[in-house]
């Protein structure tokens, strides 16, 4: 079975520019997560979708971050404008049902803001 | 916000030794999970223990859960160099569907 796909793998942008990340979860998985992982820290949940509805976005900086999950399948996360402190790995994960069990992670997108 | 804190932050052992890492969390949970992260394979699920379970085994892994102390431990027996990675506990807080990660333990296993 194909895993969670993310692109791009790496991105370098200047501060105040915008950037978008794409995620394709495992087929049939209802739940999709976006996490931000700063070097040396644990993943921080940014937003969680159940099908195409938002379950939780309490940690998403909504003045600059936005995310959508069209038709309950793939998802995009956007940052506009980027700040230096946004430099991190952005991880996408998916899990099968509505009750949280095992989550499957993509390889992540490493963002560097200069 | 992080729900869990792992202890120790870093651990170095020799191959063949056992490694124990602990996780403390703040609120009641539905379940607790352990994940491994290394540069080659990203974040990988290891084991899940439900709030009504006290101990679970999977291969060389043993997980315990003490809900009264809001803590869990992960024991890796007979460690191998390939176990070198960061280990994270992740909790699903009670009455939510969120998956919240802790701060992690970096394990180094020397050959």
PDB file of C-alpha atoms in Angstrom:
ATOM      1  CA  UNK A   1       0.000   0.000   0.000  1.00  0.00           C
ATOM      2  CA  UNK A   2       1.301   3.469  -0.869  1.00  0.00           C
ATOM      3  CA  UNK A   3       2.248   5.669   2.066  1.00  0.00           C
ATOM      4  CA  UNK A   4       1.548   9.319   2.782  1.00  0.00           C
ATOM      5  CA  UNK A   5       3.026  11.453   0.009  1.00  0.00           C
ATOM      6  CA  UNK A   6       4.309  14.964   0.609  1.00  0.00           C
ATOM      7  CA  UNK A   7       5.879  17.516  -1.683  1.00  0.00           C
ATOM      8  CA  UNK A   8       8.179  19.277  -1.971  1.00  0.00           C
ATOM      9  CA  UNK A   9      10.805  17.597   0.224  1.00  0.00           C
ATOM     10  CA  UNK A  10      12.790  20.799   0.673  1.00  0.00           C
ATOM     11  CA  UNK A  11      12.002  24.478   0.251  1.00  0.00           C
ATOM     12  CA  UNK A  12      14.062  27.613   0.840  1.00  0.00           C
ATOM     13  CA  UNK A  13      12.297  30.974   0.737  1.00  0.00           C
ATOM     14  CA  UNK A  14      12.936  34.506   1.884  1.00  0.00           C
ATOM     15  CA  UNK A  15      10.965  35.975   4.760  1.00  0.00           C
ATOM     16  CA  UNK A  16       7.680  37.590   3.740  1.00  0.00           C
ATOM     17  CA  UNK A  17       7.349  35.220   0.774  1.00  0.00           C
ATOM     18  CA  UNK A  18       4.585  32.643   0.561  1.00  0.00           C
ATOM     19  CA  UNK A  19       4.894  28.867   0.340  1.00  0.00           C
ATOM     20  CA  UNK A  20       2.555  25.903  -0.047  1.00  0.00           C
ATOM     21  CA  UNK A  21       2.935  22.258   0.899  1.00  0.00           C
ATOM     22  CA  UNK A  22       0.945  19.371  -0.500  1.00  0.00           C
ATOM     23  CA  UNK A  23      -0.071  16.094   1.108  1.00  0.00           C
ATOM     24  CA  UNK A  24      -1.780  13.011  -0.290  1.00  0.00           C
ATOM     25  CA  UNK A  25      -2.849  10.675   2.534  1.00  0.00           C
ATOM     26  CA  UNK A  26      -3.234   6.925   2.368  1.00  0.00           C
ATOM     27  CA  UNK A  27      -6.295   6.022   0.327  1.00  0.00           C
ATOM     28  CA  UNK A  28      -9.406   5.664   2.474  1.00  0.00           C
ATOM     29  CA  UNK A  29      -7.984   7.414   5.523  1.00  0.00           C
ATOM     30  CA  UNK A  30     -10.553   9.774   6.996  1.00  0.00           C
ATOM     31  CA  UNK A  31      -8.269  11.742   9.321  1.00  0.00           C
ATOM     32  CA  UNK A  32      -5.455  13.995   8.121  1.00  0.00           C
ATOM     33  CA  UNK A  33      -3.034  15.932  10.324  1.00  0.00           C
ATOM     34  CA  UNK A  34      -0.492  18.672   9.725  1.00  0.00           C
ATOM     35  CA  UNK A  35       2.316  19.001  12.252  1.00  0.00           C
ATOM     36  CA  UNK A  36       5.165  21.483  12.589  1.00  0.00           C
ATOM     37  CA  UNK A  37       8.414  20.086  13.968  1.00  0.00           C
ATOM     38  CA  UNK A  38      11.136  22.547  14.915  1.00  0.00           C
ATOM     39  CA  UNK A  39      14.623  21.066  15.204  1.00  0.00           C
ATOM     40  CA  UNK A  40      15.098  19.260  18.503  1.00  0.00           C
ATOM     41  CA  UNK A  41      11.411  19.397  19.469  1.00  0.00           C
ATOM     42  CA  UNK A  42       8.413  17.106  19.202  1.00  0.00           C
ATOM     43  CA  UNK A  43       5.833  17.542  16.437  1.00  0.00           C
ATOM     44  CA  UNK A  44       3.265  20.255  17.194  1.00  0.00           C
ATOM     45  CA  UNK A  45      -0.250  19.712  15.859  1.00  0.00           C
ATOM     46  CA  UNK A  46      -1.290  22.582  13.588  1.00  0.00           C
ATOM     47  CA  UNK A  47      -4.558  21.330  12.152  1.00  0.00           C
ATOM     48  CA  UNK A  48      -6.574  18.121  11.981  1.00  0.00           C
ATOM     49  CA  UNK A  49      -9.222  17.211   9.403  1.00  0.00           C
ATOM     50  CA  UNK A  50     -11.915  14.545   9.559  1.00  0.00           C
ATOM     51  CA  UNK A  51     -12.806  13.941   5.907  1.00  0.00           C
ATOM     52  CA  UNK A  52     -12.995  17.552   4.657  1.00  0.00           C
ATOM     53  CA  UNK A  53     -14.061  19.145   7.959  1.00  0.00           C
ATOM     54  CA  UNK A  54     -11.710  20.762  10.489  1.00  0.00           C
ATOM     55  CA  UNK A  55     -11.601  18.932  13.833  1.00  0.00           C
ATOM     56  CA  UNK A  56      -9.015  21.141  15.513  1.00  0.00           C
ATOM     57  CA  UNK A  57      -6.995  24.162  14.413  1.00  0.00           C
ATOM     58  CA  UNK A  58      -6.376  25.725  17.802  1.00  0.00           C
ATOM     59  CA  UNK A  59      -2.580  25.817  17.305  1.00  0.00           C
ATOM     60  CA  UNK A  60      -2.672  27.134  13.737  1.00  0.00           C
ATOM     61  CA  UNK A  61      -1.443  30.763  13.459  1.00  0.00           C
ATOM     62  CA  UNK A  62      -4.412  31.818  11.372  1.00  0.00           C
ATOM     63  CA  UNK A  63      -3.030  35.243  10.529  1.00  0.00           C
ATOM     64  CA  UNK A  64      -0.454  33.597   8.273  1.00  0.00           C
ATOM     65  CA  UNK A  65      -1.237  29.880   7.980  1.00  0.00           C
ATOM     66  CA  UNK A  66      -4.139  28.318   6.119  1.00  0.00           C
ATOM     67  CA  UNK A  67      -5.014  24.763   5.179  1.00  0.00           C
ATOM     68  CA  UNK A  68      -7.659  23.007   3.177  1.00  0.00           C
ATOM     69  CA  UNK A  69      -8.622  19.472   2.365  1.00  0.00           C
ATOM     70  CA  UNK A  70     -10.581  19.362  -0.839  1.00  0.00           C
ATOM     71  CA  UNK A  71     -13.079  16.523  -1.300  1.00  0.00           C
ATOM     72  CA  UNK A  72     -11.748  14.858   1.844  1.00  0.00           C
ATOM     73  CA  UNK A  73      -8.637  13.559   0.089  1.00  0.00           C
ATOM     74  CA  UNK A  74      -5.428  15.526  -0.416  1.00  0.00           C
ATOM     75  CA  UNK A  75      -4.557  18.682   1.458  1.00  0.00           C
ATOM     76  CA  UNK A  76      -2.492  21.842   1.149  1.00  0.00           C
ATOM     77  CA  UNK A  77      -0.924  23.944   3.884  1.00  0.00           C
ATOM     78  CA  UNK A  78       0.026  27.525   3.048  1.00  0.00           C
ATOM     79  CA  UNK A  79       2.108  30.122   4.821  1.00  0.00           C
ATOM     80  CA  UNK A  80       1.778  33.748   3.786  1.00  0.00           C
ATOM     81  CA  UNK A  81       3.856  35.705   4.657  1.00  0.00           C
ATOM     82  CA  UNK A  82       6.603  33.484   6.070  1.00  0.00           C
ATOM     83  CA  UNK A  83       8.692  34.451   9.078  1.00  0.00           C
ATOM     84  CA  UNK A  84      12.128  33.243  10.105  1.00  0.00           C
ATOM     85  CA  UNK A  85      10.577  31.237  12.999  1.00  0.00           C
ATOM     86  CA  UNK A  86       8.549  29.202  10.512  1.00  0.00           C
ATOM     87  CA  UNK A  87      11.713  27.298   9.609  1.00  0.00           C
ATOM     88  CA  UNK A  88      10.827  23.707  10.478  1.00  0.00           C
ATOM     89  CA  UNK A  89       9.819  20.355   9.055  1.00  0.00           C
ATOM     90  CA  UNK A  90       6.130  20.182   8.164  1.00  0.00           C
ATOM     91  CA  UNK A  91       4.752  16.698   8.583  1.00  0.00           C
ATOM     92  CA  UNK A  92       1.529  15.316   7.197  1.00  0.00           C
ATOM     93  CA  UNK A  93      -0.054  12.199   8.670  1.00  0.00           C
ATOM     94  CA  UNK A  94      -3.227  10.223   8.169  1.00  0.00           C
ATOM     95  CA  UNK A  95      -5.178   7.627  10.101  1.00  0.00           C
ATOM     96  CA  UNK A  96      -7.955   5.315   9.089  1.00  0.00           C
ATOM     97  CA  UNK A  97     -11.035   6.138  11.103  1.00  0.00           C
ATOM     98  CA  UNK A  98     -12.558   8.764  13.309  1.00  0.00           C
ATOM     99  CA  UNK A  99     -11.184   7.198  16.502  1.00  0.00           C
ATOM    100  CA  UNK A 100      -7.473   7.966  16.697  1.00  0.00           C
ATOM    101  CA  UNK A 101      -5.337   4.882  16.403  1.00  0.00           C
ATOM    102  CA  UNK A 102      -2.143   4.476  14.437  1.00  0.00           C
ATOM    103  CA  UNK A 103      -1.084   7.503  12.409  1.00  0.00           C
ATOM    104  CA  UNK A 104       1.028   7.120   9.282  1.00  0.00           C
ATOM    105  CA  UNK A 105       3.469   9.916   8.502  1.00  0.00           C
ATOM    106  CA  UNK A 106       4.923  11.261   5.304  1.00  0.00           C
ATOM    107  CA  UNK A 107       8.617  12.126   4.976  1.00  0.00           C
ATOM    108  CA  UNK A 108       7.905  15.791   5.594  1.00  0.00           C
ATOM    109  CA  UNK A 109       8.838  19.079   3.938  1.00  0.00           C
ATOM    110  CA  UNK A 110      11.862  20.862   5.349  1.00  0.00           C
ATOM    111  CA  UNK A 111      11.275  24.620   5.127  1.00  0.00           C
ATOM    112  CA  UNK A 112      14.083  27.111   5.571  1.00  0.00           C
ATOM    113  CA  UNK A 113      13.158  30.791   5.760  1.00  0.00           C
ATOM    114  CA  UNK A 114      16.108  33.148   5.228  1.00  0.00           C
TER     115      UNK A 114
ATOM    116  CA  UNK B   1       1.062  22.871  23.480  1.00  0.00           C
ATOM    117  CA  UNK B   2       2.821  19.582  24.245  1.00  0.00           C
ATOM    118  CA  UNK B   3       0.799  17.102  26.245  1.00  0.00           C
ATOM    119  CA  UNK B   4       3.694  14.827  27.149  1.00  0.00           C
ATOM    120  CA  UNK B   5       7.216  15.204  28.415  1.00  0.00           C
ATOM    121  CA  UNK B   6       9.756  12.472  27.950  1.00  0.00           C
ATOM    122  CA  UNK B   7      12.533  11.689  30.337  1.00  0.00           C
ATOM    123  CA  UNK B   8      15.459  11.491  29.867  1.00  0.00           C
ATOM    124  CA  UNK B   9      15.965  13.939  27.014  1.00  0.00           C
ATOM    125  CA  UNK B  10      18.929  11.882  25.817  1.00  0.00           C
ATOM    126  CA  UNK B  11      20.187   8.373  26.531  1.00  0.00           C
ATOM    127  CA  UNK B  12      23.367   6.594  25.426  1.00  0.00           C
ATOM    128  CA  UNK B  13      23.843   2.848  25.885  1.00  0.00           C
ATOM    129  CA  UNK B  14      25.826  -0.070  24.487  1.00  0.00           C
ATOM    130  CA  UNK B  15      24.359  -2.688  22.169  1.00  0.00           C
ATOM    131  CA  UNK B  16      22.710  -5.458  24.133  1.00  0.00           C
ATOM    132  CA  UNK B  17      21.695  -3.225  27.024  1.00  0.00           C
ATOM    133  CA  UNK B  18      18.106  -2.295  27.806  1.00  0.00           C
ATOM    134  CA  UNK B  19      16.797   1.228  27.269  1.00  0.00           C
ATOM    135  CA  UNK B  20      14.002   2.734  29.327  1.00  0.00           C
ATOM    136  CA  UNK B  21      12.333   6.037  28.579  1.00  0.00           C
ATOM    137  CA  UNK B  22       9.459   7.645  30.412  1.00  0.00           C
ATOM    138  CA  UNK B  23       6.567   9.866  29.416  1.00  0.00           C
ATOM    139  CA  UNK B  24       4.442  12.037  31.674  1.00  0.00           C
ATOM    140  CA  UNK B  25       1.281  13.713  30.450  1.00  0.00           C
ATOM    141  CA  UNK B  26      -1.141  16.268  31.796  1.00  0.00           C
ATOM    142  CA  UNK B  27      -4.753  15.253  31.147  1.00  0.00           C
ATOM    143  CA  UNK B  28      -6.820  12.060  31.031  1.00  0.00           C
ATOM    144  CA  UNK B  29      -6.392  10.065  27.855  1.00  0.00           C
ATOM    145  CA  UNK B  30      -8.133   7.626  25.524  1.00  0.00           C
ATOM    146  CA  UNK B  31      -4.876   5.998  24.509  1.00  0.00           C
ATOM    147  CA  UNK B  32      -1.133   6.573  24.443  1.00  0.00           C
ATOM    148  CA  UNK B  33       1.155   5.732  21.557  1.00  0.00           C
ATOM    149  CA  UNK B  34       4.898   5.520  21.062  1.00  0.00           C
ATOM    150  CA  UNK B  35       6.622   6.565  17.830  1.00  0.00           C
ATOM    151  CA  UNK B  36      10.201   6.363  16.580  1.00  0.00           C
ATOM    152  CA  UNK B  37      11.833   8.939  14.344  1.00  0.00           C
ATOM    153  CA  UNK B  38      15.098   8.552  12.507  1.00  0.00           C
ATOM    154  CA  UNK B  39      16.439  10.378   9.511  1.00  0.00           C
ATOM    155  CA  UNK B  40      15.927   7.468   7.180  1.00  0.00           C
ATOM    156  CA  UNK B  41      12.317   6.497   7.803  1.00  0.00           C
ATOM    157  CA  UNK B  42      10.615   9.490   9.347  1.00  0.00           C
ATOM    158  CA  UNK B  43       8.059   8.988  12.145  1.00  0.00           C
ATOM    159  CA  UNK B  44       6.914   5.397  12.593  1.00  0.00           C
ATOM    160  CA  UNK B  45       4.252   4.058  14.949  1.00  0.00           C
ATOM    161  CA  UNK B  46       5.567   1.472  17.414  1.00  0.00           C
ATOM    162  CA  UNK B  47       2.809   0.552  19.836  1.00  0.00           C
ATOM    163  CA  UNK B  48      -0.518   1.759  21.232  1.00  0.00           C
ATOM    164  CA  UNK B  49      -1.824   1.201  24.757  1.00  0.00           C
ATOM    165  CA  UNK B  50      -5.393   2.023  25.718  1.00  0.00           C
ATOM    166  CA  UNK B  51      -6.344   3.781  28.937  1.00  0.00           C
ATOM    167  CA  UNK B  52      -7.790   0.560  30.410  1.00  0.00           C
ATOM    168  CA  UNK B  53      -4.592  -1.399  29.752  1.00  0.00           C
ATOM    169  CA  UNK B  54      -1.582  -1.503  32.055  1.00  0.00           C
ATOM    170  CA  UNK B  55       1.060  -3.290  29.992  1.00  0.00           C
ATOM    171  CA  UNK B  56       1.625  -4.255  26.394  1.00  0.00           C
ATOM    172  CA  UNK B  57       4.376  -6.097  24.525  1.00  0.00           C
ATOM    173  CA  UNK B  58       5.497  -6.077  20.918  1.00  0.00           C
ATOM    174  CA  UNK B  59       8.696  -7.927  20.061  1.00  0.00           C
ATOM    175  CA  UNK B  60      11.499  -6.287  22.061  1.00  0.00           C
ATOM    176  CA  UNK B  61       9.219  -3.461  23.185  1.00  0.00           C
ATOM    177  CA  UNK B  62       7.358  -3.326  26.491  1.00  0.00           C
ATOM    178  CA  UNK B  63       5.075  -0.434  27.341  1.00  0.00           C
ATOM    179  CA  UNK B  64       3.467   0.258  30.697  1.00  0.00           C
ATOM    180  CA  UNK B  65       0.779   2.783  31.536  1.00  0.00           C
ATOM    181  CA  UNK B  66      -0.100   4.194  34.954  1.00  0.00           C
ATOM    182  CA  UNK B  67      -3.142   6.420  34.548  1.00  0.00           C
ATOM    183  CA  UNK B  68      -3.155   7.365  38.244  1.00  0.00           C
ATOM    184  CA  UNK B  69       0.306   8.898  37.822  1.00  0.00           C
ATOM    185  CA  UNK B  70      -0.356  10.014  34.243  1.00  0.00           C
ATOM    186  CA  UNK B  71       2.810   8.311  33.078  1.00  0.00           C
ATOM    187  CA  UNK B  72       4.030   5.652  30.680  1.00  0.00           C
ATOM    188  CA  UNK B  73       7.329   3.924  30.068  1.00  0.00           C
ATOM    189  CA  UNK B  74       8.842   2.299  27.003  1.00  0.00           C
ATOM    190  CA  UNK B  75      11.411  -0.456  27.505  1.00  0.00           C
ATOM    191  CA  UNK B  76      13.533  -1.652  24.604  1.00  0.00           C
ATOM    192  CA  UNK B  77      15.305  -4.882  25.482  1.00  0.00           C
ATOM    193  CA  UNK B  78      18.595  -6.104  23.981  1.00  0.00           C
ATOM    194  CA  UNK B  79      19.094  -2.862  22.077  1.00  0.00           C
ATOM    195  CA  UNK B  80      20.768  -2.724  18.659  1.00  0.00           C
ATOM    196  CA  UNK B  81      22.605   0.045  16.844  1.00  0.00           C
ATOM    197  CA  UNK B  82      19.593   0.252  14.524  1.00  0.00           C
ATOM    198  CA  UNK B  83      17.454   1.363  17.506  1.00  0.00           C
ATOM    199  CA  UNK B  84      19.315   4.695  17.466  1.00  0.00           C
ATOM    200  CA  UNK B  85      16.552   7.272  16.968  1.00  0.00           C
ATOM    201  CA  UNK B  86      14.306   9.744  18.766  1.00  0.00           C
ATOM    202  CA  UNK B  87      11.330   8.248  20.588  1.00  0.00           C
ATOM    203  CA  UNK B  88       8.118  10.173  21.206  1.00  0.00           C
ATOM    204  CA  UNK B  89       5.042   9.431  23.216  1.00  0.00           C
ATOM    205  CA  UNK B  90       1.787  10.742  21.804  1.00  0.00           C
ATOM    206  CA  UNK B  91      -1.515  10.946  23.628  1.00  0.00           C
ATOM    207  CA  UNK B  92      -5.120  11.109  22.539  1.00  0.00           C
ATOM    208  CA  UNK B  93      -6.699  13.249  25.272  1.00  0.00           C
ATOM    209  CA  UNK B  94      -9.993  11.976  26.670  1.00  0.00           C
ATOM    210  CA  UNK B  95     -13.069  12.951  24.658  1.00  0.00           C
ATOM    211  CA  UNK B  96     -10.984  14.292  21.780  1.00  0.00           C
ATOM    212  CA  UNK B  97      -9.668  12.931  18.527  1.00  0.00           C
ATOM    213  CA  UNK B  98      -6.396  14.845  18.675  1.00  0.00           C
ATOM    214  CA  UNK B  99      -2.949  13.206  18.648  1.00  0.00           C
ATOM    215  CA  UNK B 100      -0.547  15.257  20.753  1.00  0.00           C
ATOM    216  CA  UNK B 101       3.179  14.537  20.837  1.00  0.00           C
ATOM    217  CA  UNK B 102       5.638  14.900  23.673  1.00  0.00           C
ATOM    218  CA  UNK B 103       9.132  16.335  23.646  1.00  0.00           C
ATOM    219  CA  UNK B 104      11.001  13.115  22.817  1.00  0.00           C
ATOM    220  CA  UNK B 105      13.994  11.092  24.007  1.00  0.00           C
ATOM    221  CA  UNK B 106      17.085  10.802  21.817  1.00  0.00           C
ATOM    222  CA  UNK B 107      18.511   7.305  22.080  1.00  0.00           C
ATOM    223  CA  UNK B 108      22.036   6.485  20.921  1.00  0.00           C
ATOM    224  CA  UNK B 109      23.050   2.824  20.855  1.00  0.00           C
ATOM    225  CA  UNK B 110      26.780   2.221  20.417  1.00  0.00           C
ATOM    226  CA  UNK B 111      27.996  -0.966  18.726  1.00  0.00           C
TER     227      UNK B 111
END
